[in-house]
Coordinates of C-alpha atoms in Angstrom, one line a residue:
M1 CA 36.4 125.6 126.1
F2 CA 34.8 123.6 123.4
M3 CA 37.1 124.2 120.4
K4 CA 39.5 123.3 122.8
S5 CA 39.1 120.2 123.2
I6 CA 39.8 116.8 121.1
V7 CA 36.4 116.6 120.1
A8 CA 36.6 119.4 118.7
K9 CA 39.7 119.9 117.1
L10 CA 38.8 116.0 115.7
W11 CA 35.9 117.3 114.3
L12 CA 37.5 120.1 112.3
T13 CA 40.2 118.1 111.3
I14 CA 37.6 115.2 109.8
I15 CA 35.9 118.5 108.0
V16 CA 38.8 120.1 106.8
L17 CA 40.0 116.7 105.4
M18 CA 36.6 115.3 104.1
I19 CA 36.6 119.5 102.1
V20 CA 40.4 119.0 100.8
V21 CA 39.6 115.5 99.4
L22 CA 35.8 116.1 98.5
S23 CA 36.8 118.5 96.4
L24 CA 39.9 117.4 94.8
L25 CA 37.9 115.0 94.0
G26 CA 35.6 116.9 92.2
F27 CA 37.4 118.5 90.9
G28 CA 38.9 115.4 89.1
L29 CA 36.0 113.8 88.8
F30 CA 34.4 117.2 86.4
E31 CA 38.7 117.4 84.5
L32 CA 38.2 113.6 83.8
G33 CA 34.6 114.0 82.5
K34 CA 34.8 117.3 80.6
N35 CA 38.2 115.7 78.6
F36 CA 36.1 112.8 78.3
Y37 CA 33.1 114.7 76.3
Y38 CA 35.5 116.6 74.4
A39 CA 37.1 113.4 73.4
Q40 CA 33.6 111.8 72.5
V41 CA 32.5 115.0 70.8
T42 CA 35.6 115.2 68.5
D43 CA 35.9 111.7 68.1
N44 CA 32.4 112.1 66.7
L45 CA 33.2 115.1 64.6
N46 CA 36.7 113.0 62.8
D47 CA 34.5 109.9 62.1
Q48 CA 31.7 111.9 60.3
G49 CA 33.9 113.8 58.5
R50 CA 36.1 111.0 57.3
Q51 CA 32.7 110.0 55.7
I52 CA 32.3 113.3 54.4
A53 CA 35.9 113.6 52.8
G54 CA 36.3 110.5 51.4
L55 CA 32.5 110.8 49.6
Y56 CA 34.3 114.3 48.5
A57 CA 37.3 112.9 47.2
E58 CA 35.4 110.1 45.2
N59 CA 32.7 112.4 43.6
P60 CA 34.0 116.0 43.7
E61 CA 31.0 117.5 41.8
I62 CA 29.0 116.6 45.2
F63 CA 29.4 119.7 46.8
M64 CA 28.9 121.2 43.3
N65 CA 25.3 122.2 44.5
N66 CA 25.5 124.1 47.5
D67 CA 22.2 122.0 49.1
E68 CA 24.5 119.3 49.7
I69 CA 27.5 121.0 51.6
N70 CA 24.2 122.9 53.6
R71 CA 22.7 119.4 54.6
F72 CA 26.1 117.7 56.1
S73 CA 26.6 120.6 57.7
Q74 CA 23.3 120.5 59.5
I75 CA 23.8 116.9 60.4
L76 CA 27.4 117.7 61.9
N77 CA 25.7 121.2 63.3
A78 CA 29.0 122.2 62.0
H79 CA 30.4 124.6 59.6
T80 CA 31.9 123.4 56.4
I81 CA 34.7 124.9 54.3
I82 CA 37.0 123.2 51.5
L83 CA 40.1 124.9 50.9
N84 CA 42.9 124.1 48.6
E85 CA 46.6 124.3 49.2
K86 CA 46.6 128.5 48.9
G87 CA 43.8 128.5 51.6
I88 CA 41.2 129.6 49.1
I89 CA 37.5 128.6 49.7
Q90 CA 36.7 126.0 47.5
Y91 CA 33.2 125.0 49.1
C92 CA 31.2 126.2 52.5
N93 CA 27.9 125.6 53.9
A94 CA 26.2 129.0 53.5
E95 CA 25.6 130.1 57.3
T96 CA 29.7 130.5 57.5
H97 CA 28.6 133.7 55.3
L98 CA 31.9 133.1 53.3
F99 CA 32.0 132.7 49.7
P100 CA 34.1 130.0 47.6
G101 CA 36.8 131.7 45.7
T102 CA 38.1 134.0 48.9
V103 CA 41.1 133.4 51.1
F104 CA 39.9 132.0 54.9
Q105 CA 43.2 132.2 57.3
E106 CA 43.7 128.9 58.9
S107 CA 47.3 128.5 60.3
E108 CA 46.9 124.4 60.6
L109 CA 46.4 124.2 56.4
S110 CA 50.3 123.1 55.9
R111 CA 49.4 120.1 58.4
I112 CA 46.4 119.3 56.5
F113 CA 48.1 118.9 53.4
Q114 CA 51.4 116.9 54.8
G115 CA 48.6 114.5 55.6
E116 CA 48.1 115.0 59.1
E117 CA 44.7 115.4 61.1
I118 CA 44.2 117.8 63.5
S119 CA 41.6 118.8 66.5
K120 CA 41.9 121.6 68.5
I121 CA 40.0 124.8 70.4
G122 CA 40.2 128.0 69.6
Y123 CA 39.3 131.8 69.1
Y124 CA 37.8 132.2 65.4
E125 CA 37.7 136.3 65.0
H126 CA 35.4 135.6 61.6
F127 CA 32.8 133.2 63.9
D128 CA 33.3 135.8 67.0
T129 CA 33.7 132.9 69.2
Q130 CA 35.1 129.5 70.5
M131 CA 35.0 126.6 68.0
L132 CA 36.4 123.4 68.2
A133 CA 38.0 122.7 64.5
I134 CA 38.6 119.4 62.8
G135 CA 40.7 119.3 59.9
L136 CA 41.0 116.3 57.4
P137 CA 43.1 115.8 54.5
V138 CA 41.2 115.5 50.9
I139 CA 43.1 112.5 49.8
R140 CA 42.4 111.2 45.7
E141 CA 45.2 109.2 43.8
K142 CA 47.5 108.7 47.2
Q143 CA 47.9 112.6 47.0
V144 CA 46.3 115.7 48.9
V145 CA 44.4 117.7 46.7
E146 CA 42.6 119.6 49.5
A147 CA 41.7 120.7 53.1
M148 CA 38.9 119.8 55.2
F149 CA 38.0 122.1 58.0
I150 CA 34.9 121.9 59.9
Y151 CA 33.9 124.3 62.9
T152 CA 31.3 123.3 65.3
P153 CA 30.4 125.8 68.7
V154 CA 32.4 125.4 72.0
A155 CA 29.3 127.5 73.7
P156 CA 27.2 124.3 73.7
I157 CA 29.5 121.9 74.9
S158 CA 30.5 124.2 78.0
A159 CA 26.7 124.6 79.2
T160 CA 26.3 120.5 78.8
L161 CA 29.3 120.9 81.2
D162 CA 28.5 123.9 83.7
S163 CA 25.2 121.8 84.4
F164 CA 27.4 118.3 84.8
R165 CA 29.7 120.8 87.6
N166 CA 27.1 121.8 89.0
L167 CA 26.0 118.4 89.7
I168 CA 29.0 117.6 90.9
A169 CA 29.1 120.7 93.6
G170 CA 25.9 120.0 94.8
A171 CA 26.6 116.1 95.5
L172 CA 29.5 117.2 97.2
L173 CA 28.7 119.9 99.3
A174 CA 25.9 117.6 100.8
S175 CA 28.5 114.9 101.1
I176 CA 29.9 117.5 103.4
L177 CA 27.1 118.3 104.9
I178 CA 26.8 114.8 106.1
A179 CA 30.0 114.0 106.7
S180 CA 29.7 117.0 109.7
V181 CA 26.9 115.5 111.5
L182 CA 28.5 111.8 111.7
A183 CA 32.1 113.3 112.3
L184 CA 31.0 115.3 115.3
F185 CA 28.8 112.1 116.3
L186 CA 32.2 109.7 115.6
S187 CA 34.2 112.8 117.6
R188 CA 31.9 112.6 120.4
S189 CA 32.5 109.1 121.7
L190 CA 36.1 108.4 120.9
P191 CA 37.6 110.4 123.4
K192 CA 36.1 108.3 126.7
P193 CA 38.5 105.2 126.1
L194 CA 41.0 107.3 125.6
L195 CA 41.0 109.3 129.1
R196 CA 41.1 105.9 130.7
M197 CA 43.7 105.0 128.5
N198 CA 45.4 107.8 129.7
E199 CA 45.0 106.8 133.3
V200 CA 46.5 103.6 132.7
A201 CA 50.1 105.4 130.9
L202 CA 50.1 107.7 134.2
S203 CA 49.8 104.6 136.3
L204 CA 52.5 102.9 134.0
A205 CA 54.8 105.7 135.1
K206 CA 54.5 105.8 138.5
G207 CA 56.1 101.8 138.1
D208 CA 52.8 100.2 138.6
Y209 CA 52.2 97.5 135.8
D210 CA 48.6 95.6 136.6
Q211 CA 46.7 98.4 135.5
R212 CA 44.5 97.1 132.6
V213 CA 42.1 99.1 129.6
T214 CA 39.2 97.5 129.7
V215 CA 39.2 96.5 125.5
Q216 CA 35.1 96.3 123.7
S217 CA 35.8 97.1 120.1
R218 CA 37.8 95.5 117.4
D219 CA 38.6 98.8 115.6
E220 CA 41.9 101.0 116.3
M221 CA 41.1 102.4 119.6
G222 CA 40.7 98.6 120.5
V223 CA 43.6 97.6 119.1
L224 CA 45.2 101.4 121.0
G225 CA 43.9 99.9 124.3
T226 CA 45.4 95.9 123.4
S227 CA 49.0 97.7 123.1
L228 CA 48.6 99.5 125.8
N229 CA 47.8 96.3 127.8
Y230 CA 51.2 94.2 125.9
L231 CA 52.7 97.6 126.8
S232 CA 52.3 96.7 130.6
E233 CA 52.6 93.0 130.6
Q234 CA 56.4 94.0 128.8
L235 CA 57.2 96.8 130.7
K236 CA 56.7 94.1 133.7
K237 CA 58.6 91.9 132.0
N238 CA 61.4 94.1 130.7
M239 CA 62.1 95.0 134.4
T240 CA 62.2 91.9 135.9
E241 CA 65.1 91.0 132.4
L242 CA 66.5 94.4 133.1
S243 CA 67.8 93.3 136.9
Y244 CA 68.6 89.8 135.2
E245 CA 71.1 91.6 132.8
K246 CA 72.6 93.7 135.0
E247 CA 73.2 91.1 136.7
K248 CA 75.0 89.1 133.9
I249 CA 76.9 92.4 133.3
E250 CA 78.4 91.8 136.6
N251 CA 79.3 88.4 136.1
I252 CA 81.2 88.5 132.5
L253 CA 82.8 91.6 134.2
I254 CA 83.9 89.5 136.7
G255 CA 84.6 86.6 134.3
M256 CA 86.8 89.3 132.0
S257 CA 90.3 88.0 131.0
D258 CA 91.0 92.2 130.8
G259 CA 90.9 94.6 133.6
V260 CA 87.7 97.2 133.8
I261 CA 87.5 100.2 135.7
T262 CA 85.5 103.3 135.3
V263 CA 86.1 106.1 137.3
D264 CA 83.4 109.9 137.8
I265 CA 85.1 113.3 137.2
E266 CA 86.0 113.7 140.4
G267 CA 88.6 110.5 139.9
R268 CA 86.3 107.7 141.8
V269 CA 85.6 104.2 141.6
V270 CA 82.9 103.7 140.3
L271 CA 83.2 100.5 138.9
I272 CA 85.9 97.9 138.9
N273 CA 86.1 94.1 138.5
P274 CA 88.8 92.0 139.9
Q275 CA 90.7 91.5 136.8
A276 CA 91.5 95.1 137.1
K277 CA 92.6 94.5 141.0
H278 CA 94.7 91.8 140.0
L279 CA 96.6 93.9 137.2
L280 CA 97.2 97.0 139.5
N281 CA 97.7 94.5 141.8
M282 CA 95.5 96.7 144.3
S283 CA 93.1 93.9 146.2
N284 CA 91.7 96.9 148.0
L285 CA 90.7 99.5 145.8
E286 CA 86.6 99.3 145.9
K287 CA 83.8 101.5 144.8
N288 CA 84.3 105.7 145.7
S289 CA 88.3 104.7 146.2
R290 CA 90.4 107.3 144.9
I291 CA 92.7 106.5 142.4
D292 CA 94.9 109.3 142.4
K293 CA 96.2 109.3 146.3
D294 CA 98.2 106.1 145.3
E295 CA 101.3 106.8 144.0
N296 CA 101.9 103.6 142.3
L297 CA 98.9 104.4 139.9
A298 CA 100.1 108.0 139.3
R299 CA 100.3 107.4 135.6
L300 CA 97.2 105.5 135.1
S301 CA 95.7 108.5 136.8
S302 CA 97.3 111.2 134.8
L303 CA 95.9 109.3 131.8
F304 CA 91.8 109.4 133.5
S305 CA 92.5 113.6 134.2
G306 CA 94.3 113.5 130.5
V307 CA 90.9 112.0 128.9
L308 CA 88.4 114.1 131.8
A309 CA 90.1 116.9 130.0
Q310 CA 89.9 116.1 126.6
K311 CA 87.0 114.4 126.2
E312 CA 89.0 112.4 123.7
Q313 CA 90.0 108.8 123.3
A314 CA 93.2 107.8 124.4
K315 CA 95.5 104.6 124.2
E316 CA 98.3 104.1 126.2
E317 CA 101.2 101.9 126.8
I318 CA 102.4 101.9 130.5
M319 CA 104.0 99.6 133.1
I320 CA 102.9 98.4 136.1
N321 CA 104.4 96.0 138.8
E322 CA 106.5 94.8 136.1
K323 CA 103.7 94.4 133.5
N324 CA 102.7 95.8 130.3
L325 CA 99.3 97.2 130.3
T326 CA 97.5 98.4 127.1
V327 CA 95.4 101.1 128.2
R328 CA 92.0 102.3 126.7
L329 CA 90.5 105.0 128.0
S330 CA 87.0 106.4 126.3
P331 CA 85.0 109.5 128.2
L332 CA 81.3 108.9 129.5
F333 CA 78.1 111.3 128.7
D334 CA 75.0 111.4 129.7
P335 CA 71.9 110.3 127.5
S336 CA 72.0 113.8 126.0
Q337 CA 76.0 113.0 125.1
L338 CA 76.7 116.9 126.5
I339 CA 77.5 116.6 130.0
L340 CA 80.9 114.5 131.1
T341 CA 80.3 112.0 133.7
G342 CA 83.6 110.0 133.8
V343 CA 85.9 108.2 132.3
I344 CA 85.8 103.9 131.4
A345 CA 89.3 102.1 130.8
V346 CA 89.9 98.4 129.3
L347 CA 93.2 97.7 130.8
Q348 CA 95.1 94.6 128.8
D349 CA 98.3 92.8 129.8
T350 CA 100.2 93.1 126.7
T351 CA 103.4 91.5 128.7
R352 CA 103.6 88.4 126.5
E353 CA 103.1 90.2 123.5
Y354 CA 105.5 92.8 124.1
K355 CA 108.3 89.6 125.1
L356 CA 107.2 88.1 121.6
E357 CA 107.3 91.2 120.0
Q358 CA 111.1 91.8 121.5
M359 CA 112.0 87.7 120.2
R360 CA 111.0 89.2 116.8
R361 CA 113.1 91.7 116.7
D362 CA 116.1 90.0 118.3
F363 CA 115.2 86.9 115.2
V364 CA 115.4 89.6 113.1
A365 CA 118.7 91.0 114.5
N366 CA 120.1 87.2 115.2
V367 CA 119.3 86.5 111.6
S368 CA 120.8 89.3 110.5
H369 CA 124.4 88.8 112.4
E370 CA 124.2 84.7 111.6
L371 CA 124.3 85.7 108.2
R372 CA 126.8 89.2 107.7
T373 CA 129.1 87.6 109.6
P374 CA 130.2 84.5 107.2
I375 CA 129.3 86.8 104.5
S376 CA 131.6 89.5 105.8
L377 CA 134.5 87.1 106.1
I378 CA 134.0 85.1 102.7
Q379 CA 134.5 88.3 101.3
G380 CA 136.8 90.0 103.1
Y381 CA 138.9 86.8 102.4
A382 CA 137.9 86.5 98.9
E383 CA 139.2 89.8 98.2
A384 CA 142.5 89.3 99.7
L385 CA 142.9 86.6 97.1
A386 CA 141.8 88.0 94.8
D387 CA 144.3 91.1 95.6
H388 CA 146.8 89.1 96.3
V389 CA 147.5 90.2 99.0
E390 CA 149.4 86.8 100.2
D391 CA 151.3 84.9 97.7
S392 CA 152.1 82.2 99.7
P393 CA 150.5 79.0 99.2
V394 CA 150.3 78.2 102.3
Q395 CA 148.5 81.0 103.4
Q396 CA 146.5 81.0 100.5
D397 CA 145.1 77.3 101.7
Q398 CA 144.1 78.5 104.5
F399 CA 142.6 81.7 103.1
M400 CA 140.0 79.4 100.6
K401 CA 139.6 76.8 103.9
I402 CA 138.0 79.6 105.9
I403 CA 135.6 80.3 103.0
I404 CA 135.0 77.2 102.3
E405 CA 133.9 76.2 106.7
E406 CA 132.2 79.9 106.3
S407 CA 130.1 78.7 103.2
N408 CA 129.3 75.8 105.3
R409 CA 128.2 77.8 108.0
L410 CA 126.0 79.7 106.0
K411 CA 124.9 76.7 104.4
R412 CA 123.7 75.1 107.2
L413 CA 122.0 78.2 108.7
V414 CA 120.2 78.4 105.5
E415 CA 119.4 74.7 105.3
D416 CA 118.3 75.1 108.7
L417 CA 115.5 77.8 108.1
L418 CA 114.6 76.6 104.9
E419 CA 113.8 73.4 106.9
L420 CA 112.2 75.0 109.8
S421 CA 109.7 76.6 107.7
R422 CA 108.9 73.8 105.9
L423 CA 108.1 72.2 108.9
Q424 CA 105.9 75.3 110.2
S425 CA 104.3 75.3 107.0
G426 CA 103.2 71.6 107.3
K427 CA 104.7 70.5 104.1
A428 CA 107.0 67.9 105.6
D429 CA 106.9 64.9 103.5
L430 CA 107.1 61.7 106.5
E431 CA 108.3 58.7 105.1
K432 CA 107.8 56.2 108.3
E433 CA 109.3 53.0 109.2
E434 CA 109.6 51.2 111.9
I435 CA 112.8 52.4 114.4
N436 CA 114.1 50.7 117.4
L437 CA 115.0 53.1 120.3
F438 CA 117.5 49.9 121.3
Q439 CA 119.3 50.4 117.7
V440 CA 119.3 53.9 118.0
S441 CA 121.0 54.4 121.7
E442 CA 123.7 52.1 120.0
Q443 CA 124.2 54.6 117.2
V444 CA 124.5 57.7 119.9
K445 CA 127.1 55.8 121.7
E446 CA 129.1 54.4 118.0
K447 CA 128.9 58.1 117.0
Y448 CA 129.0 60.6 120.1
D449 CA 132.3 58.5 121.6
Q450 CA 135.5 60.1 120.9
L451 CA 133.2 63.3 121.6
F452 CA 132.4 62.1 125.3
I453 CA 135.7 61.2 126.1
Q454 CA 136.6 64.7 124.6
R455 CA 134.7 66.6 126.5
N456 CA 134.5 64.2 129.4
I457 CA 131.0 63.3 129.4
K458 CA 129.5 60.7 131.0
F459 CA 126.6 58.8 128.6
K460 CA 124.3 56.4 129.9
A461 CA 121.7 54.6 127.8
E462 CA 119.0 53.2 129.6
I463 CA 117.5 51.2 126.3
N464 CA 117.3 47.8 126.4
Q465 CA 116.5 45.5 123.4
D466 CA 112.9 45.2 124.4
A467 CA 112.4 48.7 124.7
G468 CA 110.0 48.8 121.5
T469 CA 109.9 50.9 117.9
V470 CA 108.6 53.9 117.5
W471 CA 106.7 54.3 113.3
A472 CA 108.5 57.7 112.4
D473 CA 110.6 58.9 109.6
K474 CA 113.8 57.1 110.7
F475 CA 115.8 60.6 108.9
M476 CA 114.1 63.2 111.0
F477 CA 114.2 60.9 114.1
E478 CA 117.9 60.8 114.1
Q479 CA 117.8 64.1 113.5
I480 CA 115.3 64.9 116.7
V481 CA 118.0 63.2 118.9
L482 CA 121.6 64.2 117.4
N483 CA 120.1 67.6 117.9
L484 CA 119.0 66.9 121.6
I485 CA 122.8 65.2 121.6
D486 CA 124.3 68.0 120.3
N487 CA 122.2 70.9 122.9
A488 CA 123.4 68.5 125.9
I489 CA 126.7 68.1 124.9
C490 CA 127.1 71.9 124.8
Y491 CA 125.6 72.8 127.9
A492 CA 127.0 70.0 129.5
P493 CA 130.8 69.8 129.3
G494 CA 132.0 67.4 132.3
G495 CA 128.7 65.9 133.5
T496 CA 125.9 63.2 132.4
I497 CA 123.5 62.5 129.9
T498 CA 121.2 60.1 130.1
L499 CA 118.8 58.4 127.2
T500 CA 115.8 56.9 128.8
S501 CA 112.6 54.7 127.0
A502 CA 109.4 53.6 128.5
R503 CA 106.1 52.3 127.0
T504 CA 103.0 54.3 127.8
Q505 CA 99.3 53.6 127.6
K506 CA 99.4 55.8 124.7
G507 CA 102.4 55.6 123.4
I508 CA 106.7 55.7 123.7
E509 CA 108.0 58.3 126.1
L510 CA 111.6 59.0 125.0
C511 CA 113.8 61.3 127.6
L512 CA 116.9 62.6 127.3
S513 CA 118.5 64.6 130.5
D514 CA 121.9 66.0 131.3
T515 CA 123.4 66.9 134.7
G516 CA 124.5 70.5 132.8
K517 CA 124.0 74.4 133.9
G518 CA 120.2 74.2 133.2
I519 CA 117.8 77.0 132.4
S520 CA 115.3 79.5 134.1
E521 CA 112.6 79.2 135.2
E522 CA 112.2 82.7 132.9
D523 CA 113.7 81.3 130.0
L524 CA 111.9 77.9 129.8
P525 CA 108.9 79.5 127.8
Y526 CA 110.9 80.6 124.8
L527 CA 113.2 78.1 124.1
F528 CA 111.7 76.4 121.6
E529 CA 111.6 80.0 119.3
R530 CA 114.3 80.2 117.0
F531 CA 117.6 82.0 117.7
Y532 CA 116.5 82.4 121.5
R533 CA 119.7 81.2 123.8
A534 CA 119.3 80.5 127.5
D535 CA 122.7 81.2 128.0
K536 CA 123.4 84.4 126.2
S537 CA 127.1 84.1 126.9
R538 CA 126.9 81.3 124.0
N539 CA 127.7 82.9 120.8
R540 CA 128.1 82.1 117.4
E541 CA 131.6 80.2 117.6
S542 CA 129.9 77.0 119.4
G543 CA 128.8 76.4 116.0
G544 CA 125.3 75.8 116.3
T545 CA 122.7 78.3 114.2
G546 CA 120.7 78.9 117.5
L547 CA 117.7 76.6 115.7
G548 CA 118.2 72.9 116.8
L549 CA 115.5 73.1 119.7
S550 CA 113.2 74.9 117.5
I551 CA 113.5 72.4 114.6
V552 CA 113.6 69.4 117.3
K553 CA 109.8 70.7 118.3
N554 CA 108.2 71.0 114.9
L555 CA 110.0 67.6 114.0
V556 CA 107.9 65.9 117.0
Q557 CA 104.6 67.6 116.1
A558 CA 105.1 66.6 112.8
H559 CA 105.0 63.2 113.8
G560 CA 101.8 64.0 116.0
G561 CA 104.2 63.9 119.3
I562 CA 105.0 66.7 122.0
I563 CA 108.2 67.4 123.5
S564 CA 108.4 68.9 127.6
V565 CA 111.2 70.4 128.8
E566 CA 111.8 70.1 133.0
S567 CA 115.0 72.1 134.0
E568 CA 116.4 74.5 137.0
A569 CA 119.5 76.4 136.8
G570 CA 122.2 75.1 138.2
K571 CA 120.8 71.3 138.2
G572 CA 120.5 70.0 134.4
T573 CA 117.9 69.4 131.9
K574 CA 115.5 67.2 131.3
F575 CA 114.0 66.6 127.7
S576 CA 110.6 64.3 127.3
L577 CA 109.4 63.4 123.9
K578 CA 106.2 61.0 123.5
F579 CA 105.4 59.5 120.3
P580 CA 102.0 58.2 120.2
F581 CA 101.3 54.9 119.1
Q582 CA 100.3 54.7 115.4
D583 CA 98.7 52.0 112.8
K584 CA 101.3 51.6 109.7

């Protein structure tokens, strides 16, 4: 039973760790000491050997008497042998039992004669033992003439290291015994606060966040107790915040512009926000309702079924209640990501984007048509002239006139497109000056008088001489007014066109109204789009390029103004232009 307790496990863990750590420490310490001791012995032999080699190099006759080499060997407690380049012994101490003139095998001899110093440990058969060998060059007149080898037995060194190893082993054993006793005492004292922490943790799991641990120390156990108390406080705080976040998410879903609906695997509604009800026109669709029971939602229901079957995300464009909806669906899984729990769908109303895309396509088609028609006419009549199809001068003049007219039409279209592009890019250069509104109205009367008569149009300019002035670019302002007049003439034949002005607190308001066909409510939002025609029956033969109102809007905005339109089918149209007061 004791061996299964945390006390025993902790005690054994500490003992094992101590044994491993102290063993590694002892081994490392011994290796460090051994290497240091060998290095010291080697350096000592090298230093003394260099001195002897230096003496011998200066005075070769010093070893003529064997007593000197024997004396040096005794001082070094080593054997000394001097070899020539062929390995023949020149001098040696008596204890080597070698004789001058004989050959002594030394593998490192060639390195010595290259000027190197060597040291190594190895077994030497002649000495029948492990030896530490030092090899030094004997240099005379900057030439290596002989090699000096000093051999000392390793056994005394090993004996010293054995004593050092035994000392370390004894110290490690004593440390392990002392650590075992201390570890047992420590192991018995640790579990008590742990048991209390376990009780508090179980209380937290049951939802009781008021339990606390009594912290009696500042060690790791005390830190753990403090952390557990902090955890209890944070859990209580987080549960409160979680409730708040849940409420906030619900409010976000309510305020979203996109619809969100979630169903379970049986097709029952789990969550739905008000926008989804609005987009689906299903105010009675509530939680636990089944969407597959309503035939109006059949397409949406099939999308949910597909995602439940495939377990993959999907995106579809559907039409519900005359609304274009982009539906993005994603499967929902439990936390293990293995069990499918339902599907969430985000519904985005893309009706406006769909119409804008349709307008873009119409714009491309209109530009292509507007350009192709005059180009085809110009090409056809030019080829006819080139092929001399008609030799009559009158007919040729008529062909040339048509070519010029179509060229001018093409030129106007390109110029309008360039003007519109320049205005929309913000690169319009305005040369502003004071423009008298009364004079503008008089110019309109004078310029369009005959056309008004031809079209049976009654023009009323309700602008007096005190109407005031507008600070604007003269050419652009005239272009604004004339484009609106041209547009009114086309749509109000036999009707009345009225031009009025009024002074407001913020600026000047200029209004142009007609009693023409009017514009339907569906067409009003797109009236200022390029090539948009509210009257689909009106074609290019009317003389316009389809860009007039778009240019007017951008010209007004370039002056910091606002243009708006009010119209009702069959009752006429009213354009209102508001220009702000500006410093000159």
